[in-house]
């Protein structure tokens, strides 16, 4: 039987990992849905409208699962970490209050959107998708500010005895890592969604060449453009986020970059390779600048370096590979447009690459959150409260862990089954050249 502290940590890890995987899809899918319907209205192409209708069903399912898993995660804060919530609940309260407003806006307009396909004017129906997309993104970003505050708390006012007497409401938005974390998280949601959607259509084309039609090509193209276009942006934002961590959390940065001792001209580690002076150059634009190492951190305050460094390396490797894939896809498309070469979706190699790319941003997402959360250890609020101090006095937490795992397993199986059912069904055929101007409309 595992001890209560380990059980509580593993339950939070499980809940966060499950929630974030499906939450990012719930954040990103409305943007694809919005684009597809807008494209359908603008061009009159029913294949885009059919994509929007099918994707709206997926959005509804993902919204429901995200709401359930998010509620469980919120309850766990109070049940497992009551001391943290009692002391710092007011510090992060604004973030969760705004998240609730964004959630309700998203829920209201999603209902209007789902039931308004034949009841609202086309342009009014399209406008209903805007609050759904904006609300979903805002909800995720507001929660991210709470995590940013835990990584760099600001706005705390302590009393004579050391107790907390006041907090600054805007503290989560003023945290040193808040801006970088919010942008990084928003781009991650779009990248994960785009590449996951593209992978679904790439697999369908690989299994059945007859599906290399206009409908599936449009689905793949929309997902690929969204996912691959964000890849280079994510690399730039990742650099920004890393610099913010270096300034605000030197222990986490030392673990990320595997800097065991403080040195001038620190090398950069890329897998098994070591590039002399590169880390100092990248961080301070000076190859001889001094970088703080783990030896400057008191032993009780050090995060587990191997886990954090390995996770950071995985994230970098995947980001680099996706940027390379984005460059290749752009090159293939330009050759097709300018020289009349084969369409990228007619190339089996490209379809295989897109199918393989589908899961990779999710791996990078989980690796990134491992860096964020494990790299903050042993603190639940950086340099203010340690994790064991926040733990509940209740015992038997391993039972909660096993029950939570069972609930999430059922949810995951049900969600995959429903999404697979949504993916099947008739799709609109490509228009046949004729004197008629009407395309076949899917049932």
CSV table of C-alpha atoms in Angstrom, one decimal:
chain,number,residue,atom,x,y,z
A,1,UNK,CA,0.0,0.0,0.0
A,2,UNK,CA,1.4,3.4,-1.0
A,3,UNK,CA,1.6,6.2,1.6
A,4,UNK,CA,-1.0,9.0,1.6
A,5,UNK,CA,1.3,11.7,0.3
A,6,UNK,CA,2.3,9.5,-2.7
A,7,UNK,CA,-1.4,8.5,-3.3
A,8,UNK,CA,-2.5,12.2,-3.3
A,9,UNK,CA,0.3,13.2,-5.7
A,10,UNK,CA,-0.5,10.3,-8.1
A,11,UNK,CA,-4.2,11.1,-8.0
A,12,UNK,CA,-3.5,14.7,-9.0
A,13,UNK,CA,-1.1,13.6,-11.7
A,14,UNK,CA,-3.7,11.2,-13.1
A,15,UNK,CA,-6.5,13.7,-12.9
A,16,UNK,CA,-4.5,16.5,-14.5
A,17,UNK,CA,-3.2,14.2,-17.3
A,18,UNK,CA,-6.6,12.9,-18.1
A,19,UNK,CA,-8.3,16.3,-18.0
A,20,UNK,CA,-5.7,18.2,-20.0
A,21,UNK,CA,-5.6,15.7,-22.9
A,22,UNK,CA,-9.3,16.0,-23.5
A,23,UNK,CA,-9.6,19.6,-22.4
A,24,UNK,CA,-7.2,20.8,-25.1
A,25,UNK,CA,-9.3,19.0,-27.7
A,26,UNK,CA,-12.4,20.8,-26.3
A,27,UNK,CA,-10.5,24.1,-26.5
A,28,UNK,CA,-9.2,23.6,-30.1
A,29,UNK,CA,-12.1,21.8,-31.8
A,30,UNK,CA,-14.5,24.8,-31.7
A,31,UNK,CA,-12.0,26.9,-33.7
A,32,UNK,CA,-11.9,24.2,-36.4
A,33,UNK,CA,-15.7,23.9,-36.3
A,34,UNK,CA,-16.0,27.7,-36.6
A,35,UNK,CA,-13.6,27.8,-39.6
A,36,UNK,CA,-15.4,25.0,-41.4
A,37,UNK,CA,-18.8,26.5,-41.1
A,38,UNK,CA,-17.5,29.9,-42.2
A,39,UNK,CA,-15.8,28.3,-45.2
A,40,UNK,CA,-18.9,26.5,-46.1
A,41,UNK,CA,-21.0,29.7,-46.0
A,42,UNK,CA,-18.5,31.7,-47.9
A,43,UNK,CA,-17.9,29.1,-50.7
A,44,UNK,CA,-21.2,27.2,-50.7
A,45,UNK,CA,-19.2,24.0,-50.5
A,46,UNK,CA,-21.4,21.5,-48.5
A,47,UNK,CA,-18.3,19.4,-47.7
A,48,UNK,CA,-17.1,22.2,-45.3
A,49,UNK,CA,-20.6,22.4,-43.8
A,50,UNK,CA,-20.7,18.6,-43.3
A,51,UNK,CA,-17.3,18.8,-41.5
A,52,UNK,CA,-18.6,21.5,-39.2
A,53,UNK,CA,-21.7,19.4,-38.3
A,54,UNK,CA,-19.6,16.3,-37.6
A,55,UNK,CA,-17.1,18.3,-35.6
A,56,UNK,CA,-19.9,20.0,-33.5
A,57,UNK,CA,-20.9,16.5,-32.2
A,58,UNK,CA,-17.3,15.9,-31.1
A,59,UNK,CA,-17.2,19.3,-29.4
A,60,UNK,CA,-20.4,18.4,-27.4
A,61,UNK,CA,-18.9,15.1,-26.2
A,62,UNK,CA,-15.6,16.6,-25.4
A,63,UNK,CA,-17.3,19.5,-23.5
A,64,UNK,CA,-19.2,17.0,-21.4
A,65,UNK,CA,-16.1,14.9,-20.5
A,66,UNK,CA,-14.0,18.0,-19.8
A,67,UNK,CA,-16.7,19.3,-17.5
A,68,UNK,CA,-16.8,16.1,-15.5
A,69,UNK,CA,-13.0,15.6,-15.3
A,70,UNK,CA,-12.5,19.3,-14.5
A,71,UNK,CA,-15.1,19.1,-11.7
A,72,UNK,CA,-13.2,16.1,-10.2
A,73,UNK,CA,-10.0,18.0,-10.4
A,74,UNK,CA,-11.5,21.0,-8.6
A,75,UNK,CA,-12.9,18.8,-5.8
A,76,UNK,CA,-9.5,17.2,-5.3
A,77,UNK,CA,-7.9,20.5,-4.5
A,78,UNK,CA,-10.2,20.8,-1.5
A,79,UNK,CA,-10.2,17.2,-0.5
A,80,UNK,CA,-6.5,16.4,-0.8
A,81,UNK,CA,-4.9,19.8,-0.2
A,82,UNK,CA,-7.2,21.6,2.3
A,83,UNK,CA,-4.4,23.6,3.9
A,84,UNK,CA,-3.4,25.0,0.6
A,85,UNK,CA,-6.9,26.0,-0.3
A,86,UNK,CA,-7.6,27.5,3.1
A,87,UNK,CA,-4.5,29.7,3.0
A,88,UNK,CA,-4.3,30.6,-0.7
A,89,UNK,CA,-7.8,30.1,-2.0
A,90,UNK,CA,-8.4,33.9,-2.1
A,91,UNK,CA,-5.1,34.4,-4.0
A,92,UNK,CA,-6.3,32.2,-7.0
A,93,UNK,CA,-10.0,32.8,-6.5
A,94,UNK,CA,-10.3,35.4,-9.4
A,95,UNK,CA,-8.8,32.9,-11.9
A,96,UNK,CA,-11.4,30.3,-11.1
A,97,UNK,CA,-14.2,32.8,-10.9
A,98,UNK,CA,-13.4,34.1,-14.4
A,99,UNK,CA,-13.0,30.5,-15.6
A,100,UNK,CA,-16.5,29.7,-14.4
A,101,UNK,CA,-17.9,32.7,-16.3
A,102,UNK,CA,-16.1,31.6,-19.5
A,103,UNK,CA,-17.4,28.1,-19.0
A,104,UNK,CA,-21.0,29.2,-18.7
A,105,UNK,CA,-20.7,31.4,-21.7
A,106,UNK,CA,-19.3,28.5,-23.7
A,107,UNK,CA,-22.1,26.1,-22.4
A,108,UNK,CA,-24.9,28.5,-23.3
A,109,UNK,CA,-23.8,29.3,-26.8
A,110,UNK,CA,-22.8,25.6,-27.5
A,111,UNK,CA,-26.4,24.7,-26.7
A,112,UNK,CA,-27.6,27.4,-29.1
A,113,UNK,CA,-25.2,26.2,-31.8
A,114,UNK,CA,-26.0,22.5,-31.5
A,115,UNK,CA,-29.8,23.0,-31.6
A,116,UNK,CA,-29.7,25.9,-34.1
A,117,UNK,CA,-28.6,24.2,-37.3
A,118,UNK,CA,-32.1,24.4,-38.8
A,119,UNK,CA,-33.6,26.9,-36.5
A,120,UNK,CA,-31.3,29.9,-36.9
A,121,UNK,CA,-30.3,32.0,-39.9
A,122,UNK,CA,-26.9,30.7,-41.2
A,123,UNK,CA,-25.0,33.8,-40.2
A,124,UNK,CA,-26.6,34.0,-36.8
A,125,UNK,CA,-25.8,30.3,-36.3
A,126,UNK,CA,-22.2,31.0,-37.3
A,127,UNK,CA,-21.9,33.8,-34.8
A,128,UNK,CA,-23.0,31.4,-32.0
A,129,UNK,CA,-19.8,29.5,-32.6
A,130,UNK,CA,-17.6,32.5,-31.8
A,131,UNK,CA,-18.4,32.6,-28.0
A,132,UNK,CA,-18.0,28.8,-27.9
A,133,UNK,CA,-14.5,29.1,-29.3
A,134,UNK,CA,-13.5,32.2,-27.3
A,135,UNK,CA,-15.1,30.9,-24.1
A,136,UNK,CA,-13.3,27.6,-24.3
A,137,UNK,CA,-9.9,29.2,-24.9
A,138,UNK,CA,-10.5,31.8,-22.1
A,139,UNK,CA,-11.5,29.1,-19.7
A,140,UNK,CA,-8.2,27.2,-20.2
A,141,UNK,CA,-6.1,30.3,-20.0
A,142,UNK,CA,-7.7,31.6,-16.7
A,143,UNK,CA,-6.9,28.2,-15.1
A,144,UNK,CA,-3.4,28.5,-16.4
A,145,UNK,CA,-2.9,31.8,-14.5
A,146,UNK,CA,-3.6,30.0,-11.2
A,147,UNK,CA,-0.8,27.5,-12.0
A,148,UNK,CA,1.5,30.4,-13.0
A,149,UNK,CA,0.8,32.0,-9.6
A,150,UNK,CA,1.8,28.7,-7.9
A,151,UNK,CA,5.0,28.8,-9.8
A,152,UNK,CA,5.7,32.4,-8.9
A,153,UNK,CA,3.4,33.8,-6.2
A,154,UNK,CA,3.0,37.6,-6.0
A,155,UNK,CA,0.7,39.9,-4.1
A,156,UNK,CA,0.9,38.1,-0.7
A,157,UNK,CA,0.8,40.2,2.4
A,158,UNK,CA,1.8,38.4,5.6
A,159,UNK,CA,0.9,39.5,9.2
A,160,UNK,CA,3.2,39.8,12.2
A,161,UNK,CA,3.0,36.1,13.0
A,162,UNK,CA,3.7,35.0,9.4
A,163,UNK,CA,0.0,34.3,8.6
A,164,UNK,CA,-1.5,35.5,5.3
A,165,UNK,CA,-3.7,38.5,5.9
A,166,UNK,CA,-4.3,39.8,2.3
A,167,UNK,CA,-3.8,38.9,-1.3
A,168,UNK,CA,-3.8,40.9,-4.5
A,169,UNK,CA,-6.7,39.8,-6.7
A,170,UNK,CA,-4.8,40.2,-9.9
A,171,UNK,CA,-1.8,38.3,-8.6
A,172,UNK,CA,-2.3,35.3,-10.9
A,173,UNK,CA,-2.1,37.6,-14.0
A,174,UNK,CA,1.0,39.3,-12.6
A,175,UNK,CA,3.0,36.2,-11.9
A,176,UNK,CA,6.4,36.3,-13.7
A,177,UNK,CA,5.6,33.2,-15.8
A,178,UNK,CA,1.9,34.0,-16.5
A,179,UNK,CA,2.2,35.5,-19.9
A,180,UNK,CA,4.5,32.8,-21.3
A,181,UNK,CA,2.4,30.0,-19.7
A,182,UNK,CA,-0.9,31.3,-21.1
A,183,UNK,CA,0.4,31.7,-24.7
A,184,UNK,CA,2.3,28.4,-24.5
A,185,UNK,CA,-0.9,26.6,-23.3
A,186,UNK,CA,-3.1,28.2,-25.9
A,187,UNK,CA,-0.8,27.3,-28.8
A,188,UNK,CA,-0.5,23.7,-27.4
A,189,UNK,CA,-4.3,23.3,-27.4
A,190,UNK,CA,-4.5,24.4,-31.1
A,191,UNK,CA,-1.5,22.2,-32.1
A,192,UNK,CA,-2.8,19.1,-30.4
A,193,UNK,CA,-6.3,19.5,-31.9
A,194,UNK,CA,-5.1,20.3,-35.4
A,195,UNK,CA,-2.6,17.4,-35.6
A,196,UNK,CA,-5.1,14.9,-34.0
A,197,UNK,CA,-7.8,15.8,-36.5
A,198,UNK,CA,-5.3,15.6,-39.4
A,199,UNK,CA,-4.1,12.2,-38.2
A,200,UNK,CA,-7.7,10.9,-38.2
A,201,UNK,CA,-8.2,11.8,-41.8
A,202,UNK,CA,-4.7,10.6,-42.8
A,203,UNK,CA,-5.4,7.2,-41.3
A,204,UNK,CA,-8.7,7.0,-43.2
A,205,UNK,CA,-7.0,7.8,-46.5
A,206,UNK,CA,-4.3,5.2,-45.8
A,207,UNK,CA,-6.8,2.5,-45.0
A,208,UNK,CA,-9.0,3.3,-48.0
A,209,UNK,CA,-7.6,5.1,-51.1
A,210,UNK,CA,-11.2,5.9,-52.1
A,211,UNK,CA,-11.4,8.3,-49.2
A,212,UNK,CA,-8.8,10.6,-50.8
A,213,UNK,CA,-11.7,12.8,-51.8
A,214,UNK,CA,-12.5,16.4,-51.3
A,215,UNK,CA,-14.3,15.8,-47.9
A,216,UNK,CA,-11.3,14.0,-46.3
A,217,UNK,CA,-8.8,16.3,-47.9
A,218,UNK,CA,-10.5,19.3,-46.5
A,219,UNK,CA,-10.6,17.7,-43.0
A,220,UNK,CA,-6.9,16.8,-43.2
A,221,UNK,CA,-5.9,20.2,-44.6
A,222,UNK,CA,-7.8,22.2,-41.9
A,223,UNK,CA,-6.2,20.2,-39.1
A,224,UNK,CA,-2.7,20.1,-40.7
A,225,UNK,CA,-2.7,23.9,-41.3
A,226,UNK,CA,-3.8,24.6,-37.7
A,227,UNK,CA,-1.4,22.1,-36.1
A,228,UNK,CA,1.7,22.7,-38.3
A,229,UNK,CA,1.3,26.5,-38.4
A,230,UNK,CA,1.5,26.7,-34.6
A,231,UNK,CA,4.6,24.5,-34.4
A,232,UNK,CA,7.2,27.3,-35.2
A,233,UNK,CA,5.3,29.7,-33.0
A,234,UNK,CA,5.4,27.2,-30.2
A,235,UNK,CA,9.2,27.0,-30.5
A,236,UNK,CA,9.5,30.8,-30.1
A,237,UNK,CA,7.1,30.9,-27.2
A,238,UNK,CA,8.9,28.0,-25.6
A,239,UNK,CA,12.1,30.0,-25.7
A,240,UNK,CA,10.2,32.9,-24.0
A,241,UNK,CA,8.8,30.5,-21.4
A,242,UNK,CA,12.3,29.0,-20.7
A,243,UNK,CA,13.7,32.5,-20.1
A,244,UNK,CA,10.9,33.3,-17.7
A,245,UNK,CA,11.6,30.1,-15.8
A,246,UNK,CA,15.3,30.9,-15.6
A,247,UNK,CA,14.5,34.3,-14.0
A,248,UNK,CA,11.8,33.1,-11.6
A,249,UNK,CA,12.7,29.5,-10.8
A,250,UNK,CA,16.4,28.9,-11.1
A,251,UNK,CA,16.1,25.4,-9.5
A,252,UNK,CA,13.6,24.3,-12.2
A,253,UNK,CA,15.7,25.7,-14.9
A,254,UNK,CA,18.8,24.0,-13.7
A,255,UNK,CA,16.9,20.7,-13.7
A,256,UNK,CA,15.5,21.3,-17.2
A,257,UNK,CA,18.9,22.0,-18.6
A,258,UNK,CA,20.8,19.5,-16.5
A,259,UNK,CA,23.1,22.2,-15.0
A,260,UNK,CA,24.5,20.4,-12.0
A,261,UNK,CA,26.9,23.2,-11.0
A,262,UNK,CA,27.1,27.0,-11.5
A,263,UNK,CA,29.4,27.8,-14.3
A,264,UNK,CA,30.4,30.4,-16.8
A,265,UNK,CA,30.0,29.3,-20.5
A,266,UNK,CA,27.4,26.6,-19.7
A,267,UNK,CA,26.9,24.0,-22.4
A,268,UNK,CA,23.6,23.0,-24.0
A,269,UNK,CA,22.6,19.4,-23.9
A,270,UNK,CA,20.7,18.0,-26.9
A,271,UNK,CA,20.1,14.3,-26.1
A,272,UNK,CA,23.6,12.7,-26.0
A,273,UNK,CA,25.3,15.7,-27.5
A,274,UNK,CA,26.8,18.6,-25.6
A,275,UNK,CA,27.3,22.0,-27.3
A,276,UNK,CA,29.9,24.1,-25.4
A,277,UNK,CA,28.9,27.6,-24.2
A,278,UNK,CA,25.6,27.3,-26.1
A,279,UNK,CA,23.3,27.5,-23.1
A,280,UNK,CA,24.9,30.7,-21.9
A,281,UNK,CA,24.7,32.1,-25.4
A,282,UNK,CA,21.0,31.2,-25.8
A,283,UNK,CA,20.0,32.4,-22.4
A,284,UNK,CA,22.0,35.6,-22.1
A,285,UNK,CA,23.4,36.2,-25.6
A,286,UNK,CA,26.8,35.9,-24.1
A,287,UNK,CA,28.8,32.6,-24.5
A,288,UNK,CA,30.7,33.3,-21.2
A,289,UNK,CA,27.7,34.3,-19.0
A,290,UNK,CA,27.2,32.5,-15.7
A,291,UNK,CA,24.3,30.1,-15.4
A,292,UNK,CA,23.1,29.1,-11.9
A,293,UNK,CA,23.4,25.3,-11.3
A,294,UNK,CA,21.8,22.9,-8.9
A,295,UNK,CA,24.7,23.3,-6.5
A,296,UNK,CA,23.4,26.8,-5.7
A,297,UNK,CA,20.1,25.3,-4.5
A,298,UNK,CA,19.8,23.9,-0.9
A,299,UNK,CA,19.4,20.1,-1.1
A,300,UNK,CA,15.9,20.1,0.5
A,301,UNK,CA,14.7,22.5,-2.2
A,302,UNK,CA,16.0,20.6,-5.2
A,303,UNK,CA,13.5,19.1,-7.8
A,304,UNK,CA,14.3,15.6,-9.2
A,305,UNK,CA,16.6,16.5,-12.0
A,306,UNK,CA,16.5,13.3,-14.2
A,307,UNK,CA,12.7,13.4,-14.6
A,308,UNK,CA,12.5,17.1,-15.3
A,309,UNK,CA,15.5,17.1,-17.7
A,310,UNK,CA,14.2,14.0,-19.6
A,311,UNK,CA,10.7,15.5,-20.0
A,312,UNK,CA,12.2,18.8,-21.2
A,313,UNK,CA,14.3,16.9,-23.8
A,314,UNK,CA,11.2,15.0,-25.0
A,315,UNK,CA,9.4,18.3,-25.5
A,316,UNK,CA,12.2,19.9,-27.4
A,317,UNK,CA,12.7,16.8,-29.7
A,318,UNK,CA,9.0,16.7,-30.6
A,319,UNK,CA,8.8,20.4,-31.2
A,320,UNK,CA,11.8,20.2,-33.5
A,321,UNK,CA,10.4,17.3,-35.4
A,322,UNK,CA,7.0,19.1,-35.9
A,323,UNK,CA,8.7,22.2,-37.2
A,324,UNK,CA,10.6,20.0,-39.7
A,325,UNK,CA,7.3,18.3,-40.7
A,326,UNK,CA,5.7,21.8,-41.2
A,327,UNK,CA,8.5,22.8,-43.5
A,328,UNK,CA,8.2,19.6,-45.5
A,329,UNK,CA,4.4,20.0,-45.8
A,330,UNK,CA,4.8,23.6,-47.0
A,331,UNK,CA,7.4,22.5,-49.6
A,332,UNK,CA,5.1,19.8,-50.9
A,333,UNK,CA,2.2,22.1,-51.2
A,334,UNK,CA,4.1,24.8,-53.0
A,335,UNK,CA,5.5,22.3,-55.5
A,336,UNK,CA,2.0,21.1,-56.1
A,337,UNK,CA,0.7,24.6,-56.7
A,338,UNK,CA,3.6,25.9,-58.8
A,339,UNK,CA,4.8,22.8,-60.7
A,340,UNK,CA,1.7,20.7,-60.8
A,341,UNK,CA,3.2,17.9,-58.8
A,342,UNK,CA,1.1,15.4,-56.9
A,343,UNK,CA,-1.1,16.7,-54.1
A,344,UNK,CA,0.5,16.1,-50.7
A,345,UNK,CA,-2.4,13.8,-49.8
A,346,UNK,CA,-1.6,11.6,-52.8
A,347,UNK,CA,1.8,10.8,-51.2
A,348,UNK,CA,1.7,7.8,-48.9
A,349,UNK,CA,4.8,9.0,-47.1
A,350,UNK,CA,3.2,12.3,-46.2
A,351,UNK,CA,0.0,10.6,-45.0
A,352,UNK,CA,2.1,8.2,-42.8
A,353,UNK,CA,4.0,11.3,-41.4
A,354,UNK,CA,0.7,13.0,-40.5
A,355,UNK,CA,-0.7,9.9,-39.0
A,356,UNK,CA,2.4,9.4,-36.8
A,357,UNK,CA,2.4,13.1,-35.9
A,358,UNK,CA,-1.1,12.9,-34.4
A,359,UNK,CA,-0.2,11.6,-30.9
A,360,UNK,CA,3.2,13.5,-30.6
A,361,UNK,CA,1.9,16.9,-29.4
A,362,UNK,CA,0.0,15.2,-26.6
A,363,UNK,CA,3.2,13.5,-25.5
A,364,UNK,CA,4.9,16.9,-25.6
A,365,UNK,CA,2.0,18.4,-23.7
A,366,UNK,CA,2.2,15.9,-20.9
A,367,UNK,CA,6.0,16.2,-20.8
A,368,UNK,CA,5.6,20.0,-20.5
A,369,UNK,CA,3.3,19.7,-17.6
A,370,UNK,CA,5.7,17.3,-16.0
A,371,UNK,CA,8.4,19.9,-16.3
A,372,UNK,CA,6.1,22.5,-14.8
A,373,UNK,CA,4.8,20.5,-11.9
A,374,UNK,CA,7.7,18.2,-11.0
A,375,UNK,CA,10.1,21.0,-11.6
A,376,UNK,CA,8.4,23.1,-8.9
A,377,UNK,CA,8.9,20.4,-6.2
A,378,UNK,CA,9.1,20.2,-3.3
A,379,UNK,CA,6.8,23.3,-3.3
A,380,UNK,CA,3.1,23.5,-3.9
A,381,UNK,CA,3.4,27.3,-3.8
A,382,UNK,CA,7.0,28.1,-4.8
A,383,UNK,CA,9.1,29.1,-1.8
A,384,UNK,CA,6.0,29.6,0.3
A,385,UNK,CA,4.4,26.2,1.1
A,386,UNK,CA,5.8,22.7,0.6
A,387,UNK,CA,3.6,19.9,-0.7
A,388,UNK,CA,3.5,17.8,2.5
A,389,UNK,CA,2.4,20.9,4.5
A,390,UNK,CA,-0.7,21.1,2.2
A,391,UNK,CA,-1.8,17.5,2.5
A,392,UNK,CA,-5.0,16.5,4.3
A,393,UNK,CA,-4.9,14.8,7.6
A,394,UNK,CA,-7.3,12.2,6.4
A,395,UNK,CA,-5.9,8.7,5.8
A,396,UNK,CA,-6.6,6.0,3.3
A,397,UNK,CA,-6.0,8.2,0.2
A,398,UNK,CA,-4.9,5.2,-1.9
A,399,UNK,CA,-8.6,4.1,-2.1
A,400,UNK,CA,-9.5,7.5,-3.6
A,401,UNK,CA,-6.7,7.0,-6.2
A,402,UNK,CA,-8.0,3.6,-7.3
A,403,UNK,CA,-11.6,4.8,-7.5
A,404,UNK,CA,-10.6,7.8,-9.5
A,405,UNK,CA,-8.5,5.6,-11.9
A,406,UNK,CA,-11.6,3.4,-12.4
A,407,UNK,CA,-13.8,6.4,-13.2
A,408,UNK,CA,-11.4,7.8,-15.7
A,409,UNK,CA,-11.0,4.4,-17.4
A,410,UNK,CA,-14.7,4.2,-17.9
A,411,UNK,CA,-14.9,7.8,-19.2
A,412,UNK,CA,-12.0,7.2,-21.6
A,413,UNK,CA,-13.5,4.0,-23.0
A,414,UNK,CA,-16.9,5.6,-23.4
A,415,UNK,CA,-15.4,8.7,-25.0
A,416,UNK,CA,-13.3,6.8,-27.5
A,417,UNK,CA,-16.4,4.6,-28.5
A,418,UNK,CA,-18.6,7.7,-29.0
A,419,UNK,CA,-16.0,9.5,-31.0
A,420,UNK,CA,-15.4,6.5,-33.2
A,421,UNK,CA,-19.2,6.3,-33.8
A,422,UNK,CA,-19.3,10.0,-34.7
A,423,UNK,CA,-16.4,9.4,-37.2
A,424,UNK,CA,-18.3,6.8,-39.1
A,425,UNK,CA,-21.2,7.5,-41.4
A,426,UNK,CA,-21.9,8.8,-44.9
A,427,UNK,CA,-19.8,11.7,-46.2
A,428,UNK,CA,-20.7,14.1,-49.0
A,429,UNK,CA,-19.4,13.1,-52.4
A,430,UNK,CA,-17.3,15.4,-54.6
A,431,UNK,CA,-19.5,17.3,-57.0
A,432,UNK,CA,-19.8,15.7,-60.4
A,433,UNK,CA,-19.1,18.1,-63.3
A,434,UNK,CA,-22.4,18.8,-65.0
A,435,UNK,CA,-24.8,21.6,-65.8
A,436,UNK,CA,-26.3,21.3,-62.4
A,437,UNK,CA,-25.1,23.7,-59.7
A,438,UNK,CA,-26.4,21.7,-56.8
A,439,UNK,CA,-24.1,19.4,-54.9
A,440,UNK,CA,-25.4,16.4,-53.0
A,441,UNK,CA,-26.2,17.3,-49.4
A,442,UNK,CA,-25.4,14.8,-46.7
A,443,UNK,CA,-28.3,13.4,-44.7
